XYZ file of C-alpha atoms in Angstrom:
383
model
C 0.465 -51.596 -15.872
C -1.444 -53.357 -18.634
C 0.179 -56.204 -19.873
C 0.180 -58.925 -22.441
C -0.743 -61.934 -20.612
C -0.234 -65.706 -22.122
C 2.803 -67.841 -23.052
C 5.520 -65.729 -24.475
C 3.867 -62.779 -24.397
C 5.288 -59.452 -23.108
C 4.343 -56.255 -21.331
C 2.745 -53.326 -22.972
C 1.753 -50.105 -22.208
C -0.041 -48.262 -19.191
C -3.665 -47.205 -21.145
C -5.899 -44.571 -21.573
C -9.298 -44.291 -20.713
C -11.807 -45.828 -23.266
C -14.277 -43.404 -23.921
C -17.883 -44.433 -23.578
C -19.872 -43.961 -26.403
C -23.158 -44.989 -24.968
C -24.611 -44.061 -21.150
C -26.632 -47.252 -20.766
C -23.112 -49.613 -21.476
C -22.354 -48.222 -18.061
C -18.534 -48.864 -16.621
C -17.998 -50.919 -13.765
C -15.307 -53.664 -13.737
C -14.062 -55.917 -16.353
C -12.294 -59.142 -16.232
C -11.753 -61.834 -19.218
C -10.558 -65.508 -18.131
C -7.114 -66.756 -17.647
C -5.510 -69.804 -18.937
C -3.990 -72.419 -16.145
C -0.317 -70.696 -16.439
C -2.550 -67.297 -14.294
C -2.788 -65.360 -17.312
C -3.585 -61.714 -15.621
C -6.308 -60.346 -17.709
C -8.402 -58.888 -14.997
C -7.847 -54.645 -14.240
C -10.693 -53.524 -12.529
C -11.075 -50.639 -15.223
C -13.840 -49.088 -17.366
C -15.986 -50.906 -19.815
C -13.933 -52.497 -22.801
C -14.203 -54.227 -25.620
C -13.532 -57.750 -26.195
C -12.709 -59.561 -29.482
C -12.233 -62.881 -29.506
C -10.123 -64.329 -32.421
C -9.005 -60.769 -32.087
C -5.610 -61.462 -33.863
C -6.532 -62.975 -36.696
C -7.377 -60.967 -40.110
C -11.214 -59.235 -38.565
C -9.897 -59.277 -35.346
C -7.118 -57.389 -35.594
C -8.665 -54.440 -38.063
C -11.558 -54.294 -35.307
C -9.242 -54.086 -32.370
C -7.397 -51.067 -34.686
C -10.946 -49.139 -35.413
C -11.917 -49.198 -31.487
C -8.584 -48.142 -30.315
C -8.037 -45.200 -33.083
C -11.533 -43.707 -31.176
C -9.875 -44.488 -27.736
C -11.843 -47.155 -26.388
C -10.247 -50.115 -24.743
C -9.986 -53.192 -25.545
C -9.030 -57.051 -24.808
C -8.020 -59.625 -27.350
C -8.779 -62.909 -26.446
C -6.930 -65.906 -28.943
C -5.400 -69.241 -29.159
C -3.044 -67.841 -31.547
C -3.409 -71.151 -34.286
C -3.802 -68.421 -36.881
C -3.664 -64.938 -35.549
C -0.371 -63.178 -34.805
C 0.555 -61.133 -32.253
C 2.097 -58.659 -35.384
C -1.233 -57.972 -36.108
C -1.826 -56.228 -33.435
C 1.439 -53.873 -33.437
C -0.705 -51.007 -34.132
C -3.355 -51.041 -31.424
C -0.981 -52.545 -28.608
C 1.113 -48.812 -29.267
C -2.069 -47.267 -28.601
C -1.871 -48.464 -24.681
C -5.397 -49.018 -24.825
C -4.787 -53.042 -25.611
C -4.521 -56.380 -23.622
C -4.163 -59.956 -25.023
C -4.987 -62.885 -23.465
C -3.290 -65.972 -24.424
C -6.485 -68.842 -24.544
C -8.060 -71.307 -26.480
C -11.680 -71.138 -26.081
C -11.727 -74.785 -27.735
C -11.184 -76.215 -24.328
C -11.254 -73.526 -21.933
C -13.906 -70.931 -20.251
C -14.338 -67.700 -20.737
C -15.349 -65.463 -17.613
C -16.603 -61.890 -18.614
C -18.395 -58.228 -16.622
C -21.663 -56.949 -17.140
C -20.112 -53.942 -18.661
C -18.112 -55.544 -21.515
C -18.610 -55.332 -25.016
C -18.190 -58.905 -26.491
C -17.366 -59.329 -30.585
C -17.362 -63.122 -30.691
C -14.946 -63.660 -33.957
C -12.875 -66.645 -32.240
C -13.737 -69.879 -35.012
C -11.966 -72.818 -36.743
C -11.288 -71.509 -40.467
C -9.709 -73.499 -42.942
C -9.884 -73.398 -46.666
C -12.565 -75.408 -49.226
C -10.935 -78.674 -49.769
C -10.570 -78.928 -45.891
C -13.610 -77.994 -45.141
C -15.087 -80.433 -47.842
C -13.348 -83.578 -45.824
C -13.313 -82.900 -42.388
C -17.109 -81.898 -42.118
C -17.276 -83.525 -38.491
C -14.253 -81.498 -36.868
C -15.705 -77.990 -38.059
C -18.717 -78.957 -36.574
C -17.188 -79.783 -33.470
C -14.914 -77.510 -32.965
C -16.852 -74.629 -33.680
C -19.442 -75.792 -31.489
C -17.460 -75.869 -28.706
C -15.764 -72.354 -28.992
C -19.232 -71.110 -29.603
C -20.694 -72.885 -26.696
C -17.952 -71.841 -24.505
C -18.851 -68.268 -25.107
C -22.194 -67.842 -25.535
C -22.576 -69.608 -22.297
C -20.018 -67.588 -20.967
C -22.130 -64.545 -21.976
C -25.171 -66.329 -20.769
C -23.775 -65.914 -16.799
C -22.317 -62.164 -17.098
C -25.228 -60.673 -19.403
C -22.726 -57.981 -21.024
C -23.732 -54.260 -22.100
C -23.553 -55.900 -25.957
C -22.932 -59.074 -27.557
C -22.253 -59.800 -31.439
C -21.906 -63.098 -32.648
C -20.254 -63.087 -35.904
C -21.647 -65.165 -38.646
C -21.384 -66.501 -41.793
C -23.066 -66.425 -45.270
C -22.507 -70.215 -44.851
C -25.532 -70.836 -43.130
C -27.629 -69.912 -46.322
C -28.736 -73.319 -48.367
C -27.867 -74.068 -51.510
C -30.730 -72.404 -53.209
C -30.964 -69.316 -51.521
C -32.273 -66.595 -53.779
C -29.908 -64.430 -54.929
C -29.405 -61.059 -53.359
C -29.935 -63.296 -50.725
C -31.675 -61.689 -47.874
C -31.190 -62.726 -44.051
C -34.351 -64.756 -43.884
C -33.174 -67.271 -45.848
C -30.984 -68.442 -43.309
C -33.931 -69.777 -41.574
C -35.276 -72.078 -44.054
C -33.144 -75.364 -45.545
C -29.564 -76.793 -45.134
C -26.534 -74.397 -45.277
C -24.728 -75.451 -48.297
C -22.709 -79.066 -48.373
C -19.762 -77.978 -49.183
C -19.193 -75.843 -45.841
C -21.848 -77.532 -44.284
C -20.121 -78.827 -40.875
C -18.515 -75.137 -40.311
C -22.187 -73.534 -41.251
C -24.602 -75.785 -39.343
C -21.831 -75.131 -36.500
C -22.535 -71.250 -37.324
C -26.390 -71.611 -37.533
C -26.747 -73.107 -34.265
C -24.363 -70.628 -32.595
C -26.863 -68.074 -34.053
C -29.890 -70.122 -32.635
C -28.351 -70.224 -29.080
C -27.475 -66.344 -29.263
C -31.916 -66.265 -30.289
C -32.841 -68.294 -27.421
C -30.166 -66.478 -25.046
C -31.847 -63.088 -26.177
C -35.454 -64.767 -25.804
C -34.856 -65.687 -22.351
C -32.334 -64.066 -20.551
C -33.125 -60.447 -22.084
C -29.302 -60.485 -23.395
C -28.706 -57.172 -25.919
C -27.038 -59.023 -28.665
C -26.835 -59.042 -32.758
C -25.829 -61.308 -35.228
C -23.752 -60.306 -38.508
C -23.007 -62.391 -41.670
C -19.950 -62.196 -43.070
C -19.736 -62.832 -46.973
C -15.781 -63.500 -48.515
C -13.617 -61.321 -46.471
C -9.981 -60.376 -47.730
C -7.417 -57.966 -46.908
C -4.162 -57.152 -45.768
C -2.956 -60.125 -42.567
C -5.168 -62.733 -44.359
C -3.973 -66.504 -44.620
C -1.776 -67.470 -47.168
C -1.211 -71.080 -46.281
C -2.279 -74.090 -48.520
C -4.586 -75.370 -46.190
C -6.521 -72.984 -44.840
C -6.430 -69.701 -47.301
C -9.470 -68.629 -49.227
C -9.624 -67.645 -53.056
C -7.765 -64.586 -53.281
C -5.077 -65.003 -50.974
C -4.407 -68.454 -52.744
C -4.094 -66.974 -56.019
C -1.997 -64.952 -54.693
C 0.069 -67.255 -53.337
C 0.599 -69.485 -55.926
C 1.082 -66.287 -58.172
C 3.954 -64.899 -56.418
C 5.610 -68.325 -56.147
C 5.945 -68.581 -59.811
C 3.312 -70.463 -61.220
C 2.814 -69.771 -65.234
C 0.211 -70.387 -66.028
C -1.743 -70.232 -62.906
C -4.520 -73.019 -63.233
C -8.068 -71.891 -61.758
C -10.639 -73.996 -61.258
C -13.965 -73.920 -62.804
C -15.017 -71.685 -65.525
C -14.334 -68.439 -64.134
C -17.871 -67.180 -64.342
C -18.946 -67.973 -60.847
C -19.518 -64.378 -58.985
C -18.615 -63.554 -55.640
C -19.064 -60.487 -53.215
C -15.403 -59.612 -51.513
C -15.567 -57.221 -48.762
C -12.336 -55.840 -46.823
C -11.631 -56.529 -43.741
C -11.262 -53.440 -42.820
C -14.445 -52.485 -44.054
C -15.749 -55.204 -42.199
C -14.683 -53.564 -39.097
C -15.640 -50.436 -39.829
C -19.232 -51.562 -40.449
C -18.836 -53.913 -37.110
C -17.944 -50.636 -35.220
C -21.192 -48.653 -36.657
C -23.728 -51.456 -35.701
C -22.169 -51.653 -32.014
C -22.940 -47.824 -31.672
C -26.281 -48.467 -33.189
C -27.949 -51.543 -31.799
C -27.729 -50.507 -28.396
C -29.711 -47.490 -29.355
C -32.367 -49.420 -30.819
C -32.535 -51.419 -27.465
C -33.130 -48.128 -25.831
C -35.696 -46.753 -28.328
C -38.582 -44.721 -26.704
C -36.427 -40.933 -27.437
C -36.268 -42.163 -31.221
C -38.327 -41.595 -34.110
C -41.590 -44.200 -34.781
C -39.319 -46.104 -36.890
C -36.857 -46.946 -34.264
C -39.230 -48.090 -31.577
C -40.466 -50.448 -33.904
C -37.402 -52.022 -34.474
C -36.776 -51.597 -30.834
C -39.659 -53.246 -29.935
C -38.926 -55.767 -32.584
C -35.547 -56.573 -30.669
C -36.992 -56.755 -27.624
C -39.793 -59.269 -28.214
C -39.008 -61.295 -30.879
C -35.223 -61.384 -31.544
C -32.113 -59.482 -31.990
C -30.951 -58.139 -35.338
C -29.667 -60.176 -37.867
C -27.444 -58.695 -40.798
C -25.599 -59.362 -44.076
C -22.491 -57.274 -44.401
C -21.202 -57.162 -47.640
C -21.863 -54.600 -50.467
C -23.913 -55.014 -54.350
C -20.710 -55.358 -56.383
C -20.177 -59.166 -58.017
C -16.841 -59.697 -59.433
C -16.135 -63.146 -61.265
C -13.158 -65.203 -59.959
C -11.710 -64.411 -64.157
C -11.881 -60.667 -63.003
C -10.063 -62.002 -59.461
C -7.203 -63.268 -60.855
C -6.688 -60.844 -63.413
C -6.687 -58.252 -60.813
C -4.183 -60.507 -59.132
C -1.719 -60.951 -62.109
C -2.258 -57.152 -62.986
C -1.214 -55.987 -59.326
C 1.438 -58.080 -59.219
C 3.319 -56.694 -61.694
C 4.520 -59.858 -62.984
C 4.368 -61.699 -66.673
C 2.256 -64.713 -65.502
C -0.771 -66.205 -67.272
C -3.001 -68.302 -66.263
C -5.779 -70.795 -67.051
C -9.178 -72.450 -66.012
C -9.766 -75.858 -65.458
C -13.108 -76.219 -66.561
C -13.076 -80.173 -65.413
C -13.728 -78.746 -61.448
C -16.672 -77.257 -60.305
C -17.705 -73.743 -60.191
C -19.357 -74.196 -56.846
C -22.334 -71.253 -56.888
C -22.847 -69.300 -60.067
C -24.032 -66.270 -57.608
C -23.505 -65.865 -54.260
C -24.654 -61.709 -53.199
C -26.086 -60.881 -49.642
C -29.412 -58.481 -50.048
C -27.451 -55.611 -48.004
C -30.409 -53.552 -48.053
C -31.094 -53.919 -44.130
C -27.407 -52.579 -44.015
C -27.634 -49.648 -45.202
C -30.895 -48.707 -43.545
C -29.213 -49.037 -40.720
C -25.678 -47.236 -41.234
C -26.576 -45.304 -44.280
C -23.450 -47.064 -45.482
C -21.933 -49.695 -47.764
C -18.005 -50.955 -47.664
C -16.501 -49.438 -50.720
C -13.363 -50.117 -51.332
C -12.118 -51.399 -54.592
C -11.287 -55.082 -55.356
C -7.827 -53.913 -56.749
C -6.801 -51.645 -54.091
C -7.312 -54.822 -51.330
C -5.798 -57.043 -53.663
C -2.701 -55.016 -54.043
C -2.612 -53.796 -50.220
C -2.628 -58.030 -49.827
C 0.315 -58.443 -51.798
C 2.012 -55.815 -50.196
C 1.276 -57.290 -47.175
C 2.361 -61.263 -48.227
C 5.778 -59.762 -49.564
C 6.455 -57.768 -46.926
C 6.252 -61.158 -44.829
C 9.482 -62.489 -46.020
């Protein structure tokens, strides 16, 4: 029988079969570590996939789009902001296990045959981020040290670290294309939680450099959706506002002009593009049946470094047009305001997604108003 393993954490369903998309991610054995209370995550099945941070917001949609094409997975988390409801859905499947661990402190032990999407990261909102440089850059260097190195011993079928758009200075161009993450400081205002990022994606280089390990790096830009955070501390732009619109505030005072553009992609986009570059990458790894343009990039992969890749999409939307969108989805009579004493932060901040779509032939699309009001249908329904 599977079973939820961890502190509080009951049984679930016996699974299917994952089905295996690719013939060189061959199926063998797979095993994830166990915290000291002899948390059971090891079956002896089929390849799997596993997500660390897999019940938080990315996590959790990821863990849905594997399962809903029957492949099997394993949710490693700590469980400081993912929930366990999160993953309702894919645990009903039978095709999911969770492992109760916090890859802060502890190791992680993988099989040659996994698939490992490394989401697991300390997250918190601006203002922390902006005062507690030092413990984003520690902690997230030890969760990513912890399982890159982890990765390093095993050598999986696939790796994918998951990045950030923080890692870009403050003057990147703008669409900002991936090279700029290799010249300058990310930007100060996330700067302990992106410098934590860049080196995780320098390790992941060097571990593809000299151990031969199939890997790819993605940068996120501002994801939202439905089980985001909603908390003071650590929630982003959108779920703030909508947060503090819900709870009554009228007017509802944003800072900064309102002019500064972002790119908002949903989660479950995210996942869905996450899902299309696993069944790609390995393929470019394994080039010599593709077309000329394939075995370059293979080639490419193979001696110089793995792929690295913005996801987001070419639509900019001002944080006025957020918060309208807010008030206008919430159906409620609530104004609000900008304070024009506190900084916009960026004017522009757009990922050159151009390398994305090569790839996938693909862009997320879904409209800014239909996450925003799937998020407040999703924060209300939360009690």
């Amino acid at each position: 029988m599977w079973q939820l393993c961890g502190p509080g954490l009951e049984a679930a369903q016996q699974p299917r079969r994952g089905q295996q998309r690719h013939p060189h991610l061959r199926a063998r054995h797979a095993r994830v570590g166990q915290e000291d209370d002899g948390c059971p995550c090891r079956d002896g099945a089929t390849m799997r996939h596993v997500i660390t941070g897999g019940a938080g917001m990315i996590g959790s949609h990821l863990a849905d789009a594997l399962t809903a094409r029957g492949e099997r997975v394993l949710v490693v988390d700590n469980f400081s902001r993912g929930k366990l409801a999160n993953l309702t859905g894919a645990i009903q499947t039978g095709l999911v296990k969770v492992c109760h661990l916090d890859l802060e402190h502890k190791p992680l032990e993988l099989e040659p045959d996994d698939v490992v999407w490394h989401l697991a990261a300390k997250v918190a909102g601006i203002e922390y981020n902006r005062h507690n440089q030092y413990e984003m850059l520690r902690a997230n260097l030890a969760i990513n040290t912890n399982v890159i190195e982890a990765v390093r011993k095993a050598k999986p079928a696939l790796f994918c670290f998951v990045s950030t758009v923080c890692v870009y200075p403050a003057d990147a161009p703008v669409p900002t294309p991936e090279s700029a993450g290799d010249v300058g400081n990310p930007e100060p205002t996330n700067h302990g939680y992106g410098v934590a990022k860049w080196l995780g994606e320098q390790m992941v280089k060097h571990l593809h450099k000299e151990h031969n390990q199939a890997c790819f790096i993605v940068r996120l830009n501002n994801a939202a959706g439905p089980r985001d955070y909603y908390d003071p501390e650590s929630s982003h732009v959108i779920p703030a506002l909508i947060r503090r619109t819900l709870a009554g505030e009228n007017p509802v005072v944003v800072w900064g002009s309102g002019k500064q553009t972002r790119v908002f992609v949903d989660t479950r986009d995210i996942a869905k593009a996450l899902v299309l570059l696993g069944d790609l990458v390995p393929t470019l790894y394994e080039s010599t049946a593709f077309a000329c343009r394939w075995k370059t990039i293979g080639n490419m992969l193979r001696n110089t470094g793995p792929l690295v890749i913005n996801i987001g999409h070419e639509r900019e939307t001002s944080i006025a047009e957020v918060i309208d969108t807010v008030v206008r989805q919430s159906g409620l009579d609530v104004g609000y305001e900008f304070d024009t004493s506190k900084p916009d932060g960026h004017a522009r901040r757009m990922p050159d997604v151009s390398q994305l779509k090569g790839f996938i032939g693909w862009l997320p699309d879904r409209k800014l108003s239909d996450t925003v009001a799937d998020m407040i249908a999703d924060y209300r329904g939360r009690g």
